Amino acid sequence: MNTTQDMNWFKSSYSGGDGDNCVEIALLSTTVHVRDSKDTTLPPLSASAAAWSDFTAYASATRAL
């Protein structure tokens, strides 16, 4: 298993310039990890890739409302 330090974390292009007021995402083959960029020492929230896909699709759809 990968540790959080070994994961390739990235932020959304919508995060803005300050970089400390957003979440970071790490994609693995079957799991997506989400963490707070303000305290990266906290354990990440983990979800299946399918659940993450459903969540982002829902968030994108409701944003347009």
mmCIF file of C-alpha atoms in Angstrom:
data_model
loop_
_atom_site.group_PDB
_atom_site.id
_atom_site.type_symbol
_atom_site.label_atom_id
_atom_site.label_comp_id
_atom_site.label_asym_id
_atom_site.label_seq_id
_atom_site.Cartn_x
_atom_site.Cartn_y
_atom_site.Cartn_z
ATOM 1 C CA MET A 1 0.000 0.000 0.000
ATOM 2 C CA ASN A 2 1.158 3.529 -0.760
ATOM 3 C CA THR A 3 1.683 6.013 2.020
ATOM 4 C CA THR A 4 0.252 9.492 1.607
ATOM 5 C CA GLN A 5 3.786 10.801 0.998
ATOM 6 C CA ASP A 6 4.224 8.398 -1.953
ATOM 7 C CA MET A 7 1.010 9.460 -3.664
ATOM 8 C CA ASN A 8 0.909 11.933 -6.533
ATOM 9 C CA TRP A 9 -1.293 14.703 -5.085
ATOM 10 C CA PHE A 10 -2.805 17.459 -7.221
ATOM 11 C CA LYS A 11 -5.204 20.375 -6.852
ATOM 12 C CA SER A 12 -7.989 21.565 -9.093
ATOM 13 C CA SER A 13 -7.231 24.282 -11.603
ATOM 14 C CA TYR A 14 -10.074 26.174 -9.871
ATOM 15 C CA SER A 15 -8.095 26.345 -6.604
ATOM 16 C CA GLY A 16 -6.672 29.791 -7.219
ATOM 17 C CA GLY A 17 -3.241 31.222 -6.590
ATOM 18 C CA ASP A 18 -2.844 31.001 -2.811
ATOM 19 C CA GLY A 19 -2.855 27.200 -2.867
ATOM 20 C CA ASP A 20 -3.784 26.652 0.769
ATOM 21 C CA ASN A 21 -7.558 26.887 0.605
ATOM 22 C CA CYS A 22 -8.507 23.754 -1.271
ATOM 23 C CA VAL A 23 -8.439 19.998 -1.293
ATOM 24 C CA GLU A 24 -5.832 17.767 -2.892
ATOM 25 C CA ILE A 25 -6.606 14.569 -4.769
ATOM 26 C CA ALA A 26 -4.523 11.430 -5.318
ATOM 27 C CA LEU A 27 -5.770 8.905 -7.864
ATOM 28 C CA LEU A 28 -4.873 5.253 -7.525
ATOM 29 C CA SER A 29 -6.140 2.404 -9.686
ATOM 30 C CA THR A 30 -9.284 1.692 -7.655
ATOM 31 C CA THR A 31 -9.282 4.393 -4.975
ATOM 32 C CA VAL A 32 -9.366 8.185 -4.830
ATOM 33 C CA HIS A 33 -7.898 9.938 -1.793
ATOM 34 C CA VAL A 34 -8.892 13.478 -0.784
ATOM 35 C CA ARG A 35 -7.095 15.622 1.795
ATOM 36 C CA ASP A 36 -7.141 19.176 3.113
ATOM 37 C CA SER A 37 -4.281 21.225 1.693
ATOM 38 C CA LYS A 38 -4.041 23.216 4.947
ATOM 39 C CA ASP A 39 -2.977 20.160 6.961
ATOM 40 C CA THR A 40 -1.603 17.378 4.807
ATOM 41 C CA THR A 41 -0.613 15.365 7.889
ATOM 42 C CA LEU A 42 -4.249 14.441 8.567
ATOM 43 C CA PRO A 43 -5.429 11.132 7.105
ATOM 44 C CA PRO A 44 -7.153 11.465 3.735
ATOM 45 C CA LEU A 45 -10.747 10.594 2.962
ATOM 46 C CA SER A 46 -10.799 7.569 0.646
ATOM 47 C CA ALA A 47 -13.492 6.554 -1.834
ATOM 48 C CA SER A 48 -13.754 4.035 -4.619
ATOM 49 C CA ALA A 49 -13.056 5.357 -8.098
ATOM 50 C CA ALA A 50 -16.698 4.663 -9.011
ATOM 51 C CA ALA A 51 -18.017 6.601 -5.999
ATOM 52 C CA TRP A 52 -15.701 9.533 -6.795
ATOM 53 C CA SER A 53 -16.887 9.557 -10.396
ATOM 54 C CA ASP A 54 -20.517 9.624 -9.248
ATOM 55 C CA PHE A 55 -19.768 12.418 -6.767
ATOM 56 C CA THR A 56 -17.998 14.640 -9.304
ATOM 57 C CA ALA A 57 -20.732 14.064 -11.901
ATOM 58 C CA TYR A 58 -23.387 15.036 -9.342
ATOM 59 C CA ALA A 59 -21.415 18.085 -8.185
ATOM 60 C CA SER A 60 -20.942 19.250 -11.777
ATOM 61 C CA ALA A 61 -24.625 18.780 -12.586
ATOM 62 C CA THR A 62 -25.897 20.623 -9.502
ATOM 63 C CA ARG A 63 -23.427 23.465 -9.987
ATOM 64 C CA ALA A 64 -25.217 24.379 -13.199
ATOM 65 C CA LEU A 65 -28.547 24.808 -11.375
#
